[in-house]
Structure formats: C-alpha cells, structure tokens
PDB file of C-alpha atoms in Angstrom:
ATOM      1  CA  UNK M  22       0.000   0.000   0.000  1.00  0.00           C
ATOM      2  CA  UNK M  23       0.889   3.652  -0.034  1.00  0.00           C
ATOM      3  CA  UNK M  24       3.775   4.625   2.226  1.00  0.00           C
ATOM      4  CA  UNK M  25       3.922   7.897   4.086  1.00  0.00           C
ATOM      5  CA  UNK M  26       7.280   9.153   5.315  1.00  0.00           C
ATOM      6  CA  UNK M  27       6.919  11.583   8.183  1.00  0.00           C
ATOM      7  CA  UNK M  28       9.755  13.569   9.698  1.00  0.00           C
ATOM      8  CA  UNK M  29      11.140  14.330  12.098  1.00  0.00           C
ATOM      9  CA  UNK M  30      10.380  11.398  14.367  1.00  0.00           C
ATOM     10  CA  UNK M  31      10.640  13.531  17.467  1.00  0.00           C
ATOM     11  CA  UNK M  32      11.319  17.121  18.434  1.00  0.00           C
ATOM     12  CA  UNK M  33      12.349  18.716  21.711  1.00  0.00           C
ATOM     13  CA  UNK M  34      11.794  22.451  21.621  1.00  0.00           C
ATOM     14  CA  UNK M  35      11.587  25.421  23.932  1.00  0.00           C
ATOM     15  CA  UNK M  36       8.276  27.123  24.583  1.00  0.00           C
ATOM     16  CA  UNK M  37       7.782  29.936  22.089  1.00  0.00           C
ATOM     17  CA  UNK M  38       9.721  28.299  19.279  1.00  0.00           C
ATOM     18  CA  UNK M  39       8.193  27.465  15.925  1.00  0.00           C
ATOM     19  CA  UNK M  40       7.856  23.856  14.784  1.00  0.00           C
ATOM     20  CA  UNK M  41       7.818  22.355  11.337  1.00  0.00           C
ATOM     21  CA  UNK M  42       7.128  18.769  10.302  1.00  0.00           C
ATOM     22  CA  UNK M  43       6.401  17.188   6.963  1.00  0.00           C
ATOM     23  CA  UNK M  44       5.169  14.129   5.160  1.00  0.00           C
ATOM     24  CA  UNK M  45       6.081  12.759   1.778  1.00  0.00           C
ATOM     25  CA  UNK M  46       4.720   9.916  -0.259  1.00  0.00           C
ATOM     26  CA  UNK M  47       5.634   8.098  -3.428  1.00  0.00           C
ATOM     27  CA  UNK M  48       1.943   8.123  -4.342  1.00  0.00           C
ATOM     28  CA  UNK M  49      -0.486  10.904  -5.040  1.00  0.00           C
ATOM     29  CA  UNK M  50      -3.108  11.636  -2.432  1.00  0.00           C
ATOM     30  CA  UNK M  51      -6.433  13.370  -2.906  1.00  0.00           C
ATOM     31  CA  UNK M  52      -6.553  14.640   0.648  1.00  0.00           C
ATOM     32  CA  UNK M  53      -3.962  15.357   3.322  1.00  0.00           C
ATOM     33  CA  UNK M  54      -4.934  15.490   6.956  1.00  0.00           C
ATOM     34  CA  UNK M  55      -3.041  16.375  10.104  1.00  0.00           C
ATOM     35  CA  UNK M  56      -4.012  14.885  13.454  1.00  0.00           C
ATOM     36  CA  UNK M  57      -2.824  15.245  17.032  1.00  0.00           C
ATOM     37  CA  UNK M  58      -2.958  12.339  19.448  1.00  0.00           C
ATOM     38  CA  UNK M  59      -2.562  12.576  23.183  1.00  0.00           C
ATOM     39  CA  UNK M  60      -1.764   9.557  25.374  1.00  0.00           C
ATOM     40  CA  UNK M  61      -4.611   7.073  25.614  1.00  0.00           C
ATOM     41  CA  UNK M  62      -6.809   8.989  23.216  1.00  0.00           C
ATOM     42  CA  UNK M  63      -7.825   8.729  19.601  1.00  0.00           C
ATOM     43  CA  UNK M  64      -6.436  11.203  17.057  1.00  0.00           C
ATOM     44  CA  UNK M  65      -8.112  14.580  16.759  1.00  0.00           C
ATOM     45  CA  UNK M  66      -8.259  16.321  13.398  1.00  0.00           C
ATOM     46  CA  UNK M  67      -6.303  19.569  13.252  1.00  0.00           C
ATOM     47  CA  UNK M  68      -6.344  20.543   9.600  1.00  0.00           C
ATOM     48  CA  UNK M  69      -7.700  18.986   6.399  1.00  0.00           C
ATOM     49  CA  UNK M  70      -6.365  19.877   2.936  1.00  0.00           C
ATOM     50  CA  UNK M  71      -8.242  19.060  -0.248  1.00  0.00           C
ATOM     51  CA  UNK M  72      -6.493  20.832  -3.124  1.00  0.00           C
ATOM     52  CA  UNK M  73      -2.917  20.828  -4.364  1.00  0.00           C
ATOM     53  CA  UNK M  74      -1.226  24.048  -3.269  1.00  0.00           C
ATOM     54  CA  UNK M  75      -3.813  24.745  -0.596  1.00  0.00           C
ATOM     55  CA  UNK M  76      -2.521  26.579   2.463  1.00  0.00           C
ATOM     56  CA  UNK M  77      -4.775  26.430   5.506  1.00  0.00           C
ATOM     57  CA  UNK M  78      -4.448  27.826   9.006  1.00  0.00           C
ATOM     58  CA  UNK M  79      -6.078  26.864  12.274  1.00  0.00           C
ATOM     59  CA  UNK M  80      -4.945  29.269  14.964  1.00  0.00           C
ATOM     60  CA  UNK M  81      -1.203  28.848  15.378  1.00  0.00           C
ATOM     61  CA  UNK M  82      -1.188  25.887  13.006  1.00  0.00           C
ATOM     62  CA  UNK M  83      -0.584  26.181   9.287  1.00  0.00           C
ATOM     63  CA  UNK M  84      -0.524  23.315   6.825  1.00  0.00           C
ATOM     64  CA  UNK M  85       0.007  23.085   3.095  1.00  0.00           C
ATOM     65  CA  UNK M  86      -0.905  20.517   0.466  1.00  0.00           C
ATOM     66  CA  UNK M  87       2.087  20.162  -1.855  1.00  0.00           C
ATOM     67  CA  UNK M  88       1.745  21.027  -5.533  1.00  0.00           C
ATOM     68  CA  UNK M  89       2.780  17.513  -6.561  1.00  0.00           C
ATOM     69  CA  UNK M  90       0.101  16.059  -4.222  1.00  0.00           C
ATOM     70  CA  UNK M  91       2.818  13.872  -2.751  1.00  0.00           C
ATOM     71  CA  UNK M  92       3.720  15.950   0.276  1.00  0.00           C
ATOM     72  CA  UNK M  93       2.419  18.182   3.016  1.00  0.00           C
ATOM     73  CA  UNK M  94       3.842  20.150   5.904  1.00  0.00           C
ATOM     74  CA  UNK M  95       2.522  21.366   9.223  1.00  0.00           C
ATOM     75  CA  UNK M  96       3.891  24.381  11.049  1.00  0.00           C
ATOM     76  CA  UNK M  97       3.149  25.357  14.629  1.00  0.00           C
ATOM     77  CA  UNK M  98       4.085  28.875  15.600  1.00  0.00           C
ATOM     78  CA  UNK M  99       4.971  30.108  19.088  1.00  0.00           C
ATOM     79  CA  UNK M 100       4.657  26.682  20.700  1.00  0.00           C
ATOM     80  CA  UNK M 101       3.133  26.296  24.139  1.00  0.00           C
ATOM     81  CA  UNK M 102       3.325  23.384  26.612  1.00  0.00           C
ATOM     82  CA  UNK M 103      -0.114  22.047  25.633  1.00  0.00           C
ATOM     83  CA  UNK M 104       1.168  21.452  22.091  1.00  0.00           C
ATOM     84  CA  UNK M 105       2.863  18.341  23.472  1.00  0.00           C
ATOM     85  CA  UNK M 106       1.674  15.179  21.767  1.00  0.00           C
ATOM     86  CA  UNK M 107       2.132  13.053  18.694  1.00  0.00           C
ATOM     87  CA  UNK M 108       1.279  14.617  15.364  1.00  0.00           C
ATOM     88  CA  UNK M 109       0.298  12.372  12.490  1.00  0.00           C
ATOM     89  CA  UNK M 110      -0.101  13.146   8.855  1.00  0.00           C
ATOM     90  CA  UNK M 111      -2.619  11.086   6.939  1.00  0.00           C
ATOM     91  CA  UNK M 112      -3.427  10.776   3.279  1.00  0.00           C
ATOM     92  CA  UNK M 113      -6.528   9.591   1.525  1.00  0.00           C
ATOM     93  CA  UNK M 114      -6.013   7.801  -1.747  1.00  0.00           C
ATOM     94  CA  UNK M 115      -9.080   8.405  -1.975  1.00  0.00           C
ATOM     95  CA  UNK M 116     -11.247   6.506   0.536  1.00  0.00           C
ATOM     96  CA  UNK M 117      -9.303   4.760   3.253  1.00  0.00           C
ATOM     97  CA  UNK M 118      -6.646   6.625   5.151  1.00  0.00           C
ATOM     98  CA  UNK M 119      -2.964   5.931   5.662  1.00  0.00           C
ATOM     99  CA  UNK M 120      -0.956   7.409   8.479  1.00  0.00           C
ATOM    100  CA  UNK M 121       2.603   8.593   8.774  1.00  0.00           C
ATOM    101  CA  UNK M 122       4.719   7.264  11.639  1.00  0.00           C
ATOM    102  CA  UNK M 123       4.123  10.384  13.716  1.00  0.00           C
ATOM    103  CA  UNK M 124       6.193  13.220  15.136  1.00  0.00           C
ATOM    104  CA  UNK M 125       6.473  13.215  18.906  1.00  0.00           C
ATOM    105  CA  UNK M 126       6.624  16.810  20.116  1.00  0.00           C
ATOM    106  CA  UNK M 127       7.970  17.809  23.519  1.00  0.00           C
ATOM    107  CA  UNK M 128       7.812  21.443  24.584  1.00  0.00           C
ATOM    108  CA  UNK M 129       9.979  22.608  27.454  1.00  0.00           C
ATOM    109  CA  UNK M 130       8.605  25.533  29.462  1.00  0.00           C
TER     110      UNK M 130
ATOM    111  CA  UNK U   8     -19.804  18.273  15.390  1.00  0.00           C
ATOM    112  CA  UNK U   9     -19.491  14.598  14.580  1.00  0.00           C
ATOM    113  CA  UNK U  10     -18.932  12.373  17.603  1.00  0.00           C
ATOM    114  CA  UNK U  11     -17.817   8.762  17.652  1.00  0.00           C
ATOM    115  CA  UNK U  12     -18.167   6.788  20.851  1.00  0.00           C
ATOM    116  CA  UNK U  13     -15.954   3.755  21.381  1.00  0.00           C
ATOM    117  CA  UNK U  14     -16.567   1.278  24.158  1.00  0.00           C
ATOM    118  CA  UNK U  15     -15.010  -0.032  26.303  1.00  0.00           C
ATOM    119  CA  UNK U  16     -12.113   2.367  26.781  1.00  0.00           C
ATOM    120  CA  UNK U  17     -10.045  -0.407  28.288  1.00  0.00           C
ATOM    121  CA  UNK U  18     -10.421  -4.128  28.837  1.00  0.00           C
ATOM    122  CA  UNK U  19      -8.337  -6.891  30.389  1.00  0.00           C
ATOM    123  CA  UNK U  20      -9.116 -10.437  29.338  1.00  0.00           C
ATOM    124  CA  UNK U  21      -7.668 -13.901  29.719  1.00  0.00           C
ATOM    125  CA  UNK U  22      -5.916 -15.708  26.890  1.00  0.00           C
ATOM    126  CA  UNK U  23      -8.327 -17.687  24.793  1.00  0.00           C
ATOM    127  CA  UNK U  24     -11.352 -15.526  25.462  1.00  0.00           C
ATOM    128  CA  UNK U  25     -13.071 -13.172  23.025  1.00  0.00           C
ATOM    129  CA  UNK U  26     -13.523  -9.433  23.378  1.00  0.00           C
ATOM    130  CA  UNK U  27     -16.002  -7.199  21.580  1.00  0.00           C
ATOM    131  CA  UNK U  28     -15.321  -3.514  20.961  1.00  0.00           C
ATOM    132  CA  UNK U  29     -18.113  -1.199  19.859  1.00  0.00           C
ATOM    133  CA  UNK U  30     -17.858   1.917  17.741  1.00  0.00           C
ATOM    134  CA  UNK U  31     -20.910   4.164  17.470  1.00  0.00           C
ATOM    135  CA  UNK U  32     -21.465   7.336  15.501  1.00  0.00           C
ATOM    136  CA  UNK U  33     -23.666   9.392  17.810  1.00  0.00           C
ATOM    137  CA  UNK U  34     -24.960  12.242  15.668  1.00  0.00           C
ATOM    138  CA  UNK U  35     -24.395  11.124  12.104  1.00  0.00           C
ATOM    139  CA  UNK U  36     -24.759   8.070   9.933  1.00  0.00           C
ATOM    140  CA  UNK U  37     -21.467   6.425   9.135  1.00  0.00           C
ATOM    141  CA  UNK U  38     -21.482   4.758   5.759  1.00  0.00           C
ATOM    142  CA  UNK U  39     -17.974   3.500   6.326  1.00  0.00           C
ATOM    143  CA  UNK U  40     -16.035   2.716   9.471  1.00  0.00           C
ATOM    144  CA  UNK U  41     -12.389   1.846   9.848  1.00  0.00           C
ATOM    145  CA  UNK U  42     -10.557  -0.126  12.494  1.00  0.00           C
ATOM    146  CA  UNK U  43      -6.967   0.620  13.405  1.00  0.00           C
ATOM    147  CA  UNK U  44      -4.455  -0.959  15.733  1.00  0.00           C
ATOM    148  CA  UNK U  45      -1.705   1.009  17.377  1.00  0.00           C
ATOM    149  CA  UNK U  46       1.224  -0.508  19.250  1.00  0.00           C
ATOM    150  CA  UNK U  47       3.165   1.613  21.770  1.00  0.00           C
ATOM    151  CA  UNK U  48       5.087   4.459  20.170  1.00  0.00           C
ATOM    152  CA  UNK U  49       3.938   3.432  16.716  1.00  0.00           C
ATOM    153  CA  UNK U  50       1.545   4.809  14.190  1.00  0.00           C
ATOM    154  CA  UNK U  51      -1.996   3.691  13.469  1.00  0.00           C
ATOM    155  CA  UNK U  52      -2.173   0.671  11.216  1.00  0.00           C
ATOM    156  CA  UNK U  53      -5.351   0.135   9.258  1.00  0.00           C
ATOM    157  CA  UNK U  54      -6.797  -3.309   9.963  1.00  0.00           C
ATOM    158  CA  UNK U  55     -10.028  -3.264   8.028  1.00  0.00           C
ATOM    159  CA  UNK U  56     -12.674  -1.167   6.359  1.00  0.00           C
ATOM    160  CA  UNK U  57     -16.303  -1.939   7.046  1.00  0.00           C
ATOM    161  CA  UNK U  58     -19.285  -0.778   5.053  1.00  0.00           C
ATOM    162  CA  UNK U  59     -22.769  -0.986   6.451  1.00  0.00           C
ATOM    163  CA  UNK U  60     -24.516  -4.164   5.367  1.00  0.00           C
ATOM    164  CA  UNK U  61     -21.570  -5.764   3.625  1.00  0.00           C
ATOM    165  CA  UNK U  62     -18.469  -7.744   4.502  1.00  0.00           C
ATOM    166  CA  UNK U  63     -15.448  -5.940   5.812  1.00  0.00           C
ATOM    167  CA  UNK U  64     -12.356  -5.516   3.685  1.00  0.00           C
ATOM    168  CA  UNK U  65      -9.260  -6.592   5.567  1.00  0.00           C
ATOM    169  CA  UNK U  66      -5.740  -5.317   5.053  1.00  0.00           C
ATOM    170  CA  UNK U  67      -3.052  -7.750   4.085  1.00  0.00           C
ATOM    171  CA  UNK U  68      -1.811  -9.729   7.056  1.00  0.00           C
ATOM    172  CA  UNK U  69      -4.907  -9.196   9.208  1.00  0.00           C
ATOM    173  CA  UNK U  70      -6.719 -12.449   9.985  1.00  0.00           C
ATOM    174  CA  UNK U  71     -10.401 -11.996   9.243  1.00  0.00           C
ATOM    175  CA  UNK U  72     -11.357 -15.056  11.295  1.00  0.00           C
ATOM    176  CA  UNK U  73      -9.583 -13.644  14.316  1.00  0.00           C
ATOM    177  CA  UNK U  74     -10.776 -10.049  14.029  1.00  0.00           C
ATOM    178  CA  UNK U  75     -14.477 -10.270  13.287  1.00  0.00           C
ATOM    179  CA  UNK U  76     -16.066  -7.054  12.120  1.00  0.00           C
ATOM    180  CA  UNK U  77     -19.784  -6.438  11.947  1.00  0.00           C
ATOM    181  CA  UNK U  78     -21.345  -3.226  10.628  1.00  0.00           C
ATOM    182  CA  UNK U  79     -25.030  -4.022  10.953  1.00  0.00           C
ATOM    183  CA  UNK U  80     -26.309  -0.452  11.057  1.00  0.00           C
ATOM    184  CA  UNK U  81     -25.272   3.005   9.915  1.00  0.00           C
ATOM    185  CA  UNK U  82     -24.334   3.947  13.463  1.00  0.00           C
ATOM    186  CA  UNK U  83     -22.640   0.847  14.842  1.00  0.00           C
ATOM    187  CA  UNK U  84     -19.636  -1.260  13.963  1.00  0.00           C
ATOM    188  CA  UNK U  85     -18.152  -3.909  16.234  1.00  0.00           C
ATOM    189  CA  UNK U  86     -14.746  -5.549  16.303  1.00  0.00           C
ATOM    190  CA  UNK U  87     -14.495  -8.899  18.062  1.00  0.00           C
ATOM    191  CA  UNK U  88     -11.051 -10.216  18.886  1.00  0.00           C
ATOM    192  CA  UNK U  89     -11.551 -13.965  19.055  1.00  0.00           C
ATOM    193  CA  UNK U  90      -9.362 -16.349  21.050  1.00  0.00           C
ATOM    194  CA  UNK U  91      -7.239 -13.442  22.196  1.00  0.00           C
ATOM    195  CA  UNK U  92      -3.553 -13.932  22.921  1.00  0.00           C
ATOM    196  CA  UNK U  93      -1.063 -11.632  24.671  1.00  0.00           C
ATOM    197  CA  UNK U  94       0.324 -10.492  21.319  1.00  0.00           C
ATOM    198  CA  UNK U  95      -3.126  -9.067  20.529  1.00  0.00           C
ATOM    199  CA  UNK U  96      -2.670  -6.575  23.357  1.00  0.00           C
ATOM    200  CA  UNK U  97      -2.799  -3.178  21.717  1.00  0.00           C
ATOM    201  CA  UNK U  98      -4.702   0.076  21.382  1.00  0.00           C
ATOM    202  CA  UNK U  99      -7.613  -0.350  18.962  1.00  0.00           C
ATOM    203  CA  UNK U 100      -9.172   2.738  17.428  1.00  0.00           C
ATOM    204  CA  UNK U 101     -12.151   3.101  15.148  1.00  0.00           C
ATOM    205  CA  UNK U 102     -12.988   5.961  12.861  1.00  0.00           C
ATOM    206  CA  UNK U 103     -16.131   6.789  10.965  1.00  0.00           C
ATOM    207  CA  UNK U 104     -16.766   8.474   7.658  1.00  0.00           C
ATOM    208  CA  UNK U 105     -20.077  10.233   7.352  1.00  0.00           C
ATOM    209  CA  UNK U 106     -21.969  11.127   4.240  1.00  0.00           C
ATOM    210  CA  UNK U 107     -19.980  14.316   3.822  1.00  0.00           C
ATOM    211  CA  UNK U 108     -16.367  13.354   3.572  1.00  0.00           C
ATOM    212  CA  UNK U 109     -14.860  16.173   5.557  1.00  0.00           C
ATOM    213  CA  UNK U 110     -12.257  14.097   7.239  1.00  0.00           C
ATOM    214  CA  UNK U 111     -12.841  11.253   9.609  1.00  0.00           C
ATOM    215  CA  UNK U 112     -13.928  11.230  13.212  1.00  0.00           C
ATOM    216  CA  UNK U 113     -12.064   8.936  15.553  1.00  0.00           C
ATOM    217  CA  UNK U 114     -13.234   7.137  18.634  1.00  0.00           C
ATOM    218  CA  UNK U 115     -11.221   7.523  21.819  1.00  0.00           C
ATOM    219  CA  UNK U 116      -9.717   4.059  21.497  1.00  0.00           C
ATOM    220  CA  UNK U 117      -9.799   0.809  23.444  1.00  0.00           C
ATOM    221  CA  UNK U 118      -6.767  -0.425  25.338  1.00  0.00           C
ATOM    222  CA  UNK U 119      -6.842  -4.234  25.205  1.00  0.00           C
ATOM    223  CA  UNK U 120      -4.609  -6.213  27.534  1.00  0.00           C
ATOM    224  CA  UNK U 121      -4.587  -9.989  27.229  1.00  0.00           C
ATOM    225  CA  UNK U 122      -3.127 -11.840  30.191  1.00  0.00           C
TER     226      UNK U 122
END
C-alpha cells in the first residue's frame, strides 16, 4: 500500500519556538490530513487539505498541500506546553486513510 | 460536530477468550467505518474497512477469522477479537466516515490487555 514518510520522528523544543514537520509519499493523495494524538486517546483532526497548493491555518497551526500532491507540511508557531503530543499526517487515496509514523513533540517551558 | 463513541475504553481479558469492541457514531450516519491498531510508540495501522450491510475488507496480514467485524447499522460497527492472545494486546481505534467526507472522526480508542 501507499507509504507515508513523516519527519522528524521527534522534536524537543523550547516554549515559544516554531515547529515544522512534513510528510512525503511516493503516491499521489487526494486529501492530506493532520491529526494530534494525546496519550490514551484517539487522534483529533487539526487541519484537512483538499487541493494541491492549498494553504490552511487553524490558529497557530498552518498546513500546506504540496503542488505535486505527494507531500504536506505542518507548522506550529509560538509553541506552548499544551502542544505536546504526537502529530500524524494522513493521506486519503481516496477513501481509506494511511498514516505517517508520527512526530512526537515535547515542549519545554 | 461529529462524535464517535468507542466502548469499552479499556479491557483486560484472559488468553483464549473473546472481546467485543463497539464503535458508534452518535450524531451522524457512518457509511464506512475503519478499524486501526496502534502498538506503543507506533503509528496507526489500518486493519479493516467496514461498510454498512456488507463484509469488511481486511488489510493484508490481518486475519479476518480472528478479528471479526460487523457493521449491521449506519451507526454501529463492532470488532471482536476472538481467542485473544497476549500479542493481541494493543490500542484499537475506530474511525467513521459520514456522508460528507470532511475528514474522519475517531473514537477515543480501546486499550486491550490480554493476560
């Protein structure tokens, strides 16, 4: 099946710093989604992208759907301690959904 | 917004017994539901896709006789882990796709521990 490569695997940052993570695939996706998962919980949708080139923001989060439809990035600006968690990218090719391996974010106060 | 309720949130069972996990869409009709398994510090791995009223489609390597999926109504899908073994211990998460495909809504997950 389609493989999603997500990087970095983990990040340790200081509160207030900006964060950037990305996903690439060898296949084209129709939709890119970014989720956040906290321990013992299911993923929660942060941002959904539906068109190549689309740039969408949700508060301090910004995500873009790559022009080639094979990549996406998520930026978090001015990180705060509650941003801690695992961030997953997911692609829909077009119906079921495949997940990246996740980026584990730690924010030091 | 769309809410998916997953039950139980955690379960401990003995080896050889069966466990049923329920996934309900509370305020929308879910034409399609998905079941994922997540091992510690790993990503979500799709196990199967279930469509209401038809047989589930299993991913390669997932035993359909061991992980029984039933999607008898537009608001309920169940996953039964039959003859559970310790290696089946994992976090199982369902998600539901409604009739508008604006992303998926996930349940809160079920932590299964087989002893």
